[in-house]
Amino acid sequence: MKVLITGGGGFIGSHLSEELLSRGHEVFILEPGGTTKIRHLIGHPKFRVVHDSVMDMGILDSLISQVDLVYHLAAVVGVEHYVGDPYQVLNVNVNGTQNVLKTAFKYGRKVVFSSTSEVYGRNPNLPWSEDDDRVLGSTRIDRWCYSTSKAVGEHFCFAYHKMGLPMTIIRYFNIFGPRLDKLDAGRIITIFMGQLLRNEPLTVIGDGLQTRCFTYVSDAVTATANAGLQDDTNGEIYNIGTDVETSILELARRMIAISGASSEIEFVKQEDVYGQSYEDIGRRVPNATRMKEQLGVRELAPLDEGLRQTIEWFREEHK
Ligand code: UDP
């Protein structure tokens, strides 16, 4: 099969490219950014990189007309963007998604839309099943622009699905692994990683009792690939993540233990890191039943194993 991965040069896209190539598929990626995460795939006979963006309808048209399936992963993601540049978050995530869906609809190609656990916002009733409510704060709080942008994307998916477009929505829960973001930026694991490599204190916000379900990238990628390749996923939403909950404090302790670094833990105030325009989420846990039963990911990698692989990779990269 021929597939297009938008944002294929990013963290999950680079792993998904590897997975699909290893299953014998032909992979086109559309990537406006750098290619360091996919440099090892360049030259593969079934792999092609197009340096452009989902904001360009002409490129989308020529690519989507040639493929059988589209994984739409391109998005502006990361807390620093939600609070630093909400316009870009909304523009790319809403208009870019609309461009992809419009073109896929024109050619009748299935789309897998990468959404997020953020769509549930701070719904206090955990774990979250796919059809549960979204509970969000004020539009003055920039954090919610990402959640909202992805929810608009999901609504577009359902609207096009009603008109006949095959589509599947996947919602990622704190995916991590080698090639995640870049050191000191993006998500908590890369922030802690940078601090660990310099033996600096790990900055835990608040009391560190807020939790996440850290999901190793290989499991997320297996589920993602299957969501596109299986016929029985059409019109469905899937939570993609482990249901094992870990507090940020526990994460910091484990990362220090596994890495052997001499870092300590420093408790910091949220406002000092993100300013006033941010609101943290206390707990985030998926109901993972649908993913486990339908997407071929029953046993997920234990956190320590994933952390070991990730820490080793970042160490090698930053020697
Ligand atoms: N966090 C922290 N220290 C930092 C940065 C983030 O303790 O230096 C916490 C943050 O408050 C949140 C969690 O780590 O509770 C996960 O944050 P991340 O940015 O990875 O994304 P989120 O899961 O909130 O989307």
mmCIF file of C-alpha atoms and ligand atoms in Angstrom:
data_model
loop_
_atom_site.group_PDB
_atom_site.id
_atom_site.type_symbol
_atom_site.label_atom_id
_atom_site.label_comp_id
_atom_site.label_asym_id
_atom_site.label_seq_id
_atom_site.Cartn_x
_atom_site.Cartn_y
_atom_site.Cartn_z
ATOM 1 C CA MET A 1 0.000 0.000 0.000
ATOM 2 C CA LYS A 2 1.098 3.612 -0.561
ATOM 3 C CA VAL A 3 0.711 5.861 2.470
ATOM 4 C CA LEU A 4 1.227 9.532 3.204
ATOM 5 C CA ILE A 5 2.266 10.663 6.677
ATOM 6 C CA THR A 6 1.830 14.393 7.208
ATOM 7 C CA GLY A 7 4.319 15.571 9.810
ATOM 8 C CA GLY A 8 6.226 12.366 9.047
ATOM 9 C CA GLY A 9 9.525 13.914 10.091
ATOM 10 C CA GLY A 10 8.341 14.388 13.655
ATOM 11 C CA PHE A 11 8.672 12.120 16.656
ATOM 12 C CA ILE A 12 5.750 9.729 16.112
ATOM 13 C CA GLY A 13 5.881 10.135 12.316
ATOM 14 C CA SER A 14 9.484 8.974 12.166
ATOM 15 C CA HIS A 15 8.673 5.821 14.145
ATOM 16 C CA LEU A 16 5.520 5.233 12.107
ATOM 17 C CA SER A 17 7.551 5.547 8.884
ATOM 18 C CA GLU A 18 9.891 2.805 10.131
ATOM 19 C CA GLU A 19 6.985 0.590 11.125
ATOM 20 C CA LEU A 20 5.167 0.933 7.787
ATOM 21 C CA LEU A 21 8.360 0.427 5.768
ATOM 22 C CA SER A 22 9.105 -2.710 7.793
ATOM 23 C CA ARG A 23 5.636 -3.992 6.896
ATOM 24 C CA GLY A 24 6.493 -3.502 3.205
ATOM 25 C CA HIS A 25 4.484 -0.341 2.495
ATOM 26 C CA GLU A 26 5.584 2.625 0.439
ATOM 27 C CA VAL A 27 5.841 5.763 2.577
ATOM 28 C CA PHE A 28 5.620 9.396 1.485
ATOM 29 C CA ILE A 29 6.102 12.007 4.134
ATOM 30 C CA LEU A 30 5.179 15.667 4.089
ATOM 31 C CA GLU A 31 7.403 17.583 6.471
ATOM 32 C CA PRO A 32 8.075 21.318 6.619
ATOM 33 C CA GLY A 33 10.694 21.035 9.362
ATOM 34 C CA GLY A 34 14.074 19.352 9.687
ATOM 35 C CA THR A 35 14.861 15.764 8.763
ATOM 36 C CA THR A 36 17.145 14.717 11.599
ATOM 37 C CA LYS A 37 14.599 12.243 12.977
ATOM 38 C CA ILE A 38 14.302 10.449 9.629
ATOM 39 C CA ARG A 39 17.848 10.822 8.315
ATOM 40 C CA HIS A 40 18.427 7.061 8.736
ATOM 41 C CA LEU A 41 15.528 6.332 6.342
ATOM 42 C CA ILE A 42 16.606 8.662 3.551
ATOM 43 C CA GLY A 43 17.719 6.564 0.593
ATOM 44 C CA HIS A 44 15.335 3.703 1.395
ATOM 45 C CA PRO A 45 13.794 2.732 -1.975
ATOM 46 C CA LYS A 46 10.230 2.932 -0.645
ATOM 47 C CA PHE A 47 10.626 6.200 1.268
ATOM 48 C CA ARG A 48 10.112 9.706 -0.113
ATOM 49 C CA VAL A 49 10.296 13.041 1.691
ATOM 50 C CA VAL A 50 8.475 16.152 0.465
ATOM 51 C CA HIS A 51 9.562 19.340 2.206
ATOM 52 C CA ASP A 52 6.342 21.259 2.448
ATOM 53 C CA SER A 53 3.349 21.770 4.694
ATOM 54 C CA VAL A 54 -0.322 20.887 5.059
ATOM 55 C CA MET A 55 -1.066 24.577 4.495
ATOM 56 C CA ASP A 56 -0.268 24.075 0.794
ATOM 57 C CA MET A 57 -3.312 22.666 -1.017
ATOM 58 C CA GLY A 58 -1.408 22.083 -4.269
ATOM 59 C CA ILE A 59 1.122 19.768 -2.623
ATOM 60 C CA LEU A 60 -1.610 17.971 -0.711
ATOM 61 C CA ASP A 61 -3.533 17.395 -3.915
ATOM 62 C CA SER A 62 -0.595 15.911 -5.765
ATOM 63 C CA LEU A 63 0.407 13.672 -2.849
ATOM 64 C CA ILE A 64 -3.007 12.449 -1.739
ATOM 65 C CA SER A 65 -4.026 11.635 -5.319
ATOM 66 C CA GLN A 66 -1.124 9.132 -5.399
ATOM 67 C CA VAL A 67 -1.644 7.299 -2.090
ATOM 68 C CA ASP A 68 -4.165 4.846 -0.617
ATOM 69 C CA LEU A 69 -4.118 6.053 2.980
ATOM 70 C CA VAL A 70 -3.250 9.239 4.899
ATOM 71 C CA TYR A 71 -1.945 9.459 8.460
ATOM 72 C CA HIS A 72 -2.462 13.090 9.408
ATOM 73 C CA LEU A 73 0.069 13.707 12.164
ATOM 74 C CA ALA A 74 1.135 17.258 11.279
ATOM 75 C CA ALA A 75 0.265 19.658 14.094
ATOM 76 C CA VAL A 76 1.676 22.345 16.333
ATOM 77 C CA VAL A 77 2.018 20.614 19.706
ATOM 78 C CA GLY A 78 3.718 21.305 23.039
ATOM 79 C CA VAL A 79 2.791 23.452 26.014
ATOM 80 C CA GLU A 80 5.328 26.128 25.073
ATOM 81 C CA HIS A 81 3.363 26.656 21.836
ATOM 82 C CA TYR A 82 -0.077 26.673 23.498
ATOM 83 C CA VAL A 83 1.020 29.516 25.702
ATOM 84 C CA GLY A 84 3.591 31.103 23.355
ATOM 85 C CA ASP A 85 1.896 31.086 19.961
ATOM 86 C CA PRO A 86 -1.776 30.111 20.152
ATOM 87 C CA TYR A 87 -2.396 31.566 16.668
ATOM 88 C CA GLN A 88 -0.072 29.020 15.042
ATOM 89 C CA VAL A 89 -1.632 26.185 17.056
ATOM 90 C CA LEU A 90 -5.118 27.106 15.866
ATOM 91 C CA ASN A 91 -4.148 27.937 12.307
ATOM 92 C CA VAL A 92 -2.181 24.775 11.528
ATOM 93 C CA ASN A 93 -4.280 22.372 13.570
ATOM 94 C CA VAL A 94 -7.657 23.603 12.318
ATOM 95 C CA ASN A 95 -6.953 24.851 8.779
ATOM 96 C CA GLY A 96 -4.262 22.271 8.000
ATOM 97 C CA THR A 97 -6.582 19.460 9.075
ATOM 98 C CA GLN A 98 -9.377 20.882 6.988
ATOM 99 C CA ASN A 99 -7.043 20.964 3.973
ATOM 100 C CA VAL A 100 -6.090 17.312 4.460
ATOM 101 C CA LEU A 101 -9.690 16.170 4.901
ATOM 102 C CA LYS A 102 -10.958 18.183 1.950
ATOM 103 C CA THR A 103 -8.337 16.643 -0.347
ATOM 104 C CA ALA A 104 -8.750 13.106 1.015
ATOM 105 C CA PHE A 105 -12.503 13.466 0.475
ATOM 106 C CA LYS A 106 -11.931 14.539 -3.126
ATOM 107 C CA TYR A 107 -9.993 11.322 -3.800
ATOM 108 C CA GLY A 108 -11.895 9.040 -1.370
ATOM 109 C CA ARG A 109 -8.794 8.196 0.711
ATOM 110 C CA LYS A 110 -8.994 7.023 4.311
ATOM 111 C CA VAL A 111 -7.595 9.440 6.907
ATOM 112 C CA VAL A 112 -6.234 8.557 10.350
ATOM 113 C CA PHE A 113 -6.403 11.761 12.386
ATOM 114 C CA SER A 114 -3.997 12.097 15.290
ATOM 115 C CA SER A 115 -5.838 13.759 18.124
ATOM 116 C CA THR A 116 -5.001 13.963 21.788
ATOM 117 C CA SER A 117 -5.980 13.097 25.332
ATOM 118 C CA GLU A 118 -6.163 16.882 25.801
ATOM 119 C CA VAL A 119 -9.619 16.814 24.209
ATOM 120 C CA TYR A 120 -11.003 15.462 27.509
ATOM 121 C CA GLY A 121 -9.597 18.554 29.215
ATOM 122 C CA ARG A 122 -9.930 18.206 32.959
ATOM 123 C CA ASN A 123 -12.909 15.874 33.102
ATOM 124 C CA PRO A 124 -12.658 14.610 36.719
ATOM 125 C CA ASN A 125 -14.228 11.208 35.993
ATOM 126 C CA LEU A 126 -11.370 8.856 35.213
ATOM 127 C CA PRO A 127 -10.503 6.754 33.306
ATOM 128 C CA TRP A 128 -11.717 8.438 30.133
ATOM 129 C CA SER A 129 -13.604 6.357 27.573
ATOM 130 C CA GLU A 130 -13.710 7.530 23.992
ATOM 131 C CA ASP A 131 -17.225 8.947 24.165
ATOM 132 C CA ASP A 132 -16.799 10.742 27.490
ATOM 133 C CA ASP A 133 -17.365 14.460 27.981
ATOM 134 C CA ARG A 134 -14.919 17.230 27.308
ATOM 135 C CA VAL A 135 -14.475 19.547 30.305
ATOM 136 C CA LEU A 136 -12.513 22.685 29.516
ATOM 137 C CA GLY A 137 -11.756 26.066 31.017
ATOM 138 C CA SER A 138 -12.103 29.616 29.787
ATOM 139 C CA THR A 139 -10.934 30.684 26.333
ATOM 140 C CA ARG A 140 -8.716 33.223 28.148
ATOM 141 C CA ILE A 141 -6.540 30.312 29.244
ATOM 142 C CA ASP A 142 -4.327 29.612 26.223
ATOM 143 C CA ARG A 143 -3.768 26.017 27.247
ATOM 144 C CA TRP A 144 -7.211 25.059 25.964
ATOM 145 C CA CYS A 145 -6.497 26.245 22.413
ATOM 146 C CA TYR A 146 -4.721 22.984 21.632
ATOM 147 C CA SER A 147 -7.534 20.835 22.998
ATOM 148 C CA THR A 148 -10.058 22.911 21.097
ATOM 149 C CA SER A 149 -8.076 22.852 17.849
ATOM 150 C CA LYS A 150 -7.915 19.057 17.940
ATOM 151 C CA ALA A 151 -11.593 18.757 18.851
ATOM 152 C CA VAL A 152 -12.457 20.905 15.817
ATOM 153 C CA GLY A 153 -10.351 18.507 13.741
ATOM 154 C CA GLU A 154 -12.347 15.597 15.154
ATOM 155 C CA HIS A 155 -15.630 17.331 14.349
ATOM 156 C CA PHE A 156 -14.415 17.862 10.789
ATOM 157 C CA CYS A 157 -13.562 14.152 10.601
ATOM 158 C CA PHE A 158 -17.083 13.210 11.647
ATOM 159 C CA ALA A 159 -18.610 15.750 9.261
ATOM 160 C CA TYR A 160 -16.655 14.326 6.319
ATOM 161 C CA HIS A 161 -17.366 10.782 7.512
ATOM 162 C CA LYS A 162 -21.074 11.559 7.268
ATOM 163 C CA MET A 163 -20.480 12.506 3.645
ATOM 164 C CA GLY A 164 -18.697 9.187 3.047
ATOM 165 C CA LEU A 165 -15.030 9.718 3.949
ATOM 166 C CA PRO A 166 -13.442 6.696 5.662
ATOM 167 C CA MET A 167 -11.648 7.967 8.774
ATOM 168 C CA THR A 168 -10.347 6.934 12.185
ATOM 169 C CA ILE A 169 -9.504 9.197 15.122
ATOM 170 C CA ILE A 170 -6.730 8.309 17.542
ATOM 171 C CA ARG A 171 -6.062 10.152 20.795
ATOM 172 C CA TYR A 172 -2.524 9.934 22.125
ATOM 173 C CA PHE A 173 -1.714 9.838 25.834
ATOM 174 C CA ASN A 174 1.796 11.139 26.666
ATOM 175 C CA ILE A 175 3.783 9.152 24.126
ATOM 176 C CA PHE A 176 7.540 9.100 24.687
ATOM 177 C CA GLY A 177 10.680 7.410 23.409
ATOM 178 C CA PRO A 178 13.808 8.040 21.366
ATOM 179 C CA ARG A 179 13.623 11.157 19.138
ATOM 180 C CA LEU A 180 10.972 12.826 21.327
ATOM 181 C CA ASP A 181 10.997 16.606 20.740
ATOM 182 C CA LYS A 182 14.387 18.018 21.604
ATOM 183 C CA LEU A 183 16.259 18.299 24.884
ATOM 184 C CA ASP A 184 14.944 20.919 27.320
ATOM 185 C CA ALA A 185 11.837 21.605 25.240
ATOM 186 C CA GLY A 186 8.487 20.130 24.527
ATOM 187 C CA ARG A 187 7.350 17.621 27.083
ATOM 188 C CA ILE A 188 8.265 16.660 30.604
ATOM 189 C CA ILE A 189 10.474 13.711 29.657
ATOM 190 C CA THR A 190 12.710 15.839 27.410
ATOM 191 C CA ILE A 191 12.805 18.610 30.005
ATOM 192 C CA PHE A 192 13.915 16.135 32.694
ATOM 193 C CA MET A 193 16.287 14.507 30.197
ATOM 194 C CA GLY A 194 18.208 17.751 29.588
ATOM 195 C CA GLN A 195 18.461 18.351 33.316
ATOM 196 C CA LEU A 196 19.662 14.771 33.927
ATOM 197 C CA LEU A 197 22.399 14.948 31.311
ATOM 198 C CA ARG A 198 23.803 18.052 33.037
ATOM 199 C CA ASN A 199 23.279 16.556 36.522
ATOM 200 C CA GLU A 200 21.063 19.542 37.320
ATOM 201 C CA PRO A 201 17.994 19.338 39.573
ATOM 202 C CA LEU A 202 14.798 18.032 37.976
ATOM 203 C CA THR A 203 12.176 20.780 38.174
ATOM 204 C CA VAL A 204 8.956 19.241 39.487
ATOM 205 C CA ILE A 205 6.009 21.639 39.270
ATOM 206 C CA GLY A 206 3.825 21.918 42.395
ATOM 207 C CA ASP A 207 3.848 18.846 44.635
ATOM 208 C CA GLY A 208 4.488 16.530 41.665
ATOM 209 C CA LEU A 209 1.425 14.431 42.491
ATOM 210 C CA GLN A 210 -0.206 15.232 39.134
ATOM 211 C CA THR A 211 -0.219 12.074 37.008
ATOM 212 C CA ARG A 212 0.145 11.023 33.396
ATOM 213 C CA CYS A 213 0.076 7.661 31.602
ATOM 214 C CA PHE A 214 3.446 7.544 29.875
ATOM 215 C CA THR A 215 3.161 5.363 26.788
ATOM 216 C CA TYR A 216 6.146 3.953 24.968
ATOM 217 C CA VAL A 217 6.295 4.950 21.318
ATOM 218 C CA SER A 218 6.559 1.426 19.874
ATOM 219 C CA ASP A 219 3.153 0.532 21.348
ATOM 220 C CA ALA A 220 1.607 3.776 20.110
ATOM 221 C CA VAL A 221 3.001 3.186 16.645
ATOM 222 C CA THR A 222 1.712 -0.390 16.388
ATOM 223 C CA ALA A 223 -1.757 0.870 17.311
ATOM 224 C CA THR A 224 -1.499 3.806 14.880
ATOM 225 C CA ALA A 225 -0.401 1.631 11.966
ATOM 226 C CA ASN A 226 -3.235 -0.830 12.621
ATOM 227 C CA ALA A 227 -5.827 1.943 12.940
ATOM 228 C CA GLY A 228 -5.030 2.849 9.334
ATOM 229 C CA LEU A 229 -4.577 -0.600 7.855
ATOM 230 C CA GLN A 230 -7.574 -2.385 9.414
ATOM 231 C CA ASP A 231 -11.029 -1.969 7.817
ATOM 232 C CA ASP A 232 -12.932 -2.371 11.104
ATOM 233 C CA THR A 233 -11.648 0.943 12.481
ATOM 234 C CA ASN A 234 -13.663 3.138 10.121
ATOM 235 C CA GLY A 235 -15.659 5.840 11.953
ATOM 236 C CA GLU A 236 -14.106 4.936 15.332
ATOM 237 C CA ILE A 237 -12.180 6.840 18.001
ATOM 238 C CA TYR A 238 -9.381 5.123 19.945
ATOM 239 C CA ASN A 239 -7.509 6.164 23.049
ATOM 240 C CA ILE A 240 -3.868 5.274 22.443
ATOM 241 C CA GLY A 241 -2.077 4.845 25.726
ATOM 242 C CA THR A 242 -1.279 2.717 28.711
ATOM 243 C CA ASP A 243 -3.664 2.790 31.673
ATOM 244 C CA VAL A 244 -0.761 2.654 34.140
ATOM 245 C CA GLU A 245 -0.704 6.006 35.943
ATOM 246 C CA THR A 246 2.548 7.616 37.145
ATOM 247 C CA SER A 247 2.994 10.824 39.131
ATOM 248 C CA ILE A 248 5.466 13.420 37.910
ATOM 249 C CA LEU A 249 7.411 13.050 41.173
ATOM 250 C CA GLU A 250 7.644 9.288 40.652
ATOM 251 C CA LEU A 251 8.748 9.869 37.053
ATOM 252 C CA ALA A 252 11.528 12.167 38.262
ATOM 253 C CA ARG A 253 12.678 9.585 40.823
ATOM 254 C CA ARG A 254 12.691 6.777 38.280
ATOM 255 C CA MET A 255 14.571 8.796 35.680
ATOM 256 C CA ILE A 256 17.240 9.664 38.242
ATOM 257 C CA ALA A 257 17.521 6.025 39.351
ATOM 258 C CA ILE A 258 17.682 4.578 35.833
ATOM 259 C CA SER A 259 20.160 7.141 34.515
ATOM 260 C CA GLY A 260 22.419 7.014 37.563
ATOM 261 C CA ALA A 261 22.706 10.831 37.374
ATOM 262 C CA SER A 262 23.460 12.805 40.513
ATOM 263 C CA SER A 263 20.500 15.149 39.931
ATOM 264 C CA GLU A 264 18.204 16.039 42.796
ATOM 265 C CA ILE A 265 14.559 17.068 42.745
ATOM 266 C CA GLU A 266 13.600 20.732 42.980
ATOM 267 C CA PHE A 267 9.985 21.759 43.524
ATOM 268 C CA VAL A 268 9.056 24.839 41.484
ATOM 269 C CA LYS A 269 5.951 26.970 41.035
ATOM 270 C CA GLN A 270 3.879 26.533 37.903
ATOM 271 C CA GLU A 271 3.743 30.300 37.239
ATOM 272 C CA ASP A 272 7.555 30.445 37.226
ATOM 273 C CA VAL A 273 7.666 27.989 34.318
ATOM 274 C CA TYR A 274 4.577 28.788 32.258
ATOM 275 C CA GLY A 275 3.271 32.148 33.494
ATOM 276 C CA GLN A 276 -0.382 32.834 34.227
ATOM 277 C CA SER A 277 -1.872 31.628 30.981
ATOM 278 C CA TYR A 278 -1.638 27.980 31.846
ATOM 279 C CA GLU A 279 -3.718 25.514 33.767
ATOM 280 C CA ASP A 280 -2.355 22.092 34.651
ATOM 281 C CA ILE A 281 -4.346 18.882 34.510
ATOM 282 C CA GLY A 282 -4.281 16.867 37.744
ATOM 283 C CA ARG A 283 -4.755 13.375 36.337
ATOM 284 C CA ARG A 284 -5.013 11.918 32.869
ATOM 285 C CA VAL A 285 -5.885 8.233 32.382
ATOM 286 C CA PRO A 286 -7.371 6.439 29.361
ATOM 287 C CA ASN A 287 -9.737 3.550 29.234
ATOM 288 C CA ALA A 288 -7.489 1.476 26.972
ATOM 289 C CA THR A 289 -9.881 -1.421 26.368
ATOM 290 C CA ARG A 290 -10.837 -0.544 22.806
ATOM 291 C CA MET A 291 -7.194 -0.133 21.766
ATOM 292 C CA LYS A 292 -6.192 -3.414 23.413
ATOM 293 C CA GLU A 293 -9.079 -5.369 21.927
ATOM 294 C CA GLN A 294 -9.025 -3.959 18.409
ATOM 295 C CA LEU A 295 -5.610 -2.544 17.580
ATOM 296 C CA GLY A 296 -3.348 -5.451 18.494
ATOM 297 C CA VAL A 297 -1.606 -3.866 21.498
ATOM 298 C CA ARG A 298 -2.409 -6.004 24.533
ATOM 299 C CA GLU A 299 0.813 -5.968 26.523
ATOM 300 C CA LEU A 300 2.356 -2.504 26.759
ATOM 301 C CA ALA A 301 6.005 -1.800 27.508
ATOM 302 C CA PRO A 302 6.689 -1.191 31.236
ATOM 303 C CA LEU A 303 7.659 2.427 32.027
ATOM 304 C CA ASP A 304 11.156 1.534 33.254
ATOM 305 C CA GLU A 305 11.955 -0.304 30.046
ATOM 306 C CA GLY A 306 10.782 2.620 27.898
ATOM 307 C CA LEU A 307 12.724 5.085 30.042
ATOM 308 C CA ARG A 308 15.869 2.974 29.773
ATOM 309 C CA GLN A 309 15.681 2.983 25.950
ATOM 310 C CA THR A 310 14.920 6.699 25.863
ATOM 311 C CA ILE A 311 17.675 7.742 28.264
ATOM 312 C CA GLU A 312 20.188 5.595 26.375
ATOM 313 C CA TRP A 313 19.181 7.171 23.054
ATOM 314 C CA PHE A 314 19.468 10.757 24.328
ATOM 315 C CA ARG A 315 22.842 9.960 25.912
ATOM 316 C CA GLU A 316 24.177 8.654 22.597
ATOM 317 C CA GLU A 317 22.788 11.654 20.677
ATOM 318 C CA HIS A 318 24.345 14.175 23.037
ATOM 319 C CA LYS A 319 27.766 12.589 23.612
HETATM 320 N N1 UDP B 1 6.044 19.573 34.538
HETATM 321 C C1 UDP B 1 6.931 19.599 35.613
HETATM 322 N N2 UDP B 1 8.137 20.239 35.430
HETATM 323 C C2 UDP B 1 8.504 20.870 34.262
HETATM 324 C C3 UDP B 1 7.577 20.848 33.177
HETATM 325 C C4 UDP B 1 6.366 20.182 33.350
HETATM 326 O O1 UDP B 1 6.674 19.048 36.686
HETATM 327 O O2 UDP B 1 9.613 21.426 34.187
HETATM 328 C C5 UDP B 1 4.755 18.863 34.714
HETATM 329 C C6 UDP B 1 3.537 19.650 34.247
HETATM 330 O O3 UDP B 1 3.109 20.474 35.281
HETATM 331 C C7 UDP B 1 2.559 18.547 33.916
HETATM 332 C C8 UDP B 1 3.423 17.358 33.540
HETATM 333 O O4 UDP B 1 4.762 17.696 33.906
HETATM 334 O O5 UDP B 1 1.804 18.212 35.068
HETATM 335 C C9 UDP B 1 3.389 16.964 32.082
HETATM 336 O O6 UDP B 1 3.659 18.083 31.318
HETATM 337 P P1 UDP B 1 3.929 18.033 29.766
HETATM 338 O O7 UDP B 1 4.455 19.358 29.363
HETATM 339 O O8 UDP B 1 4.756 16.849 29.392
HETATM 340 O O9 UDP B 1 2.541 17.916 29.019
HETATM 341 P P2 UDP B 1 1.037 17.572 29.411
HETATM 342 O O10 UDP B 1 1.005 16.123 29.744
HETATM 343 O O11 UDP B 1 0.625 18.432 30.559
HETATM 344 O O12 UDP B 1 0.323 17.888 28.157
#
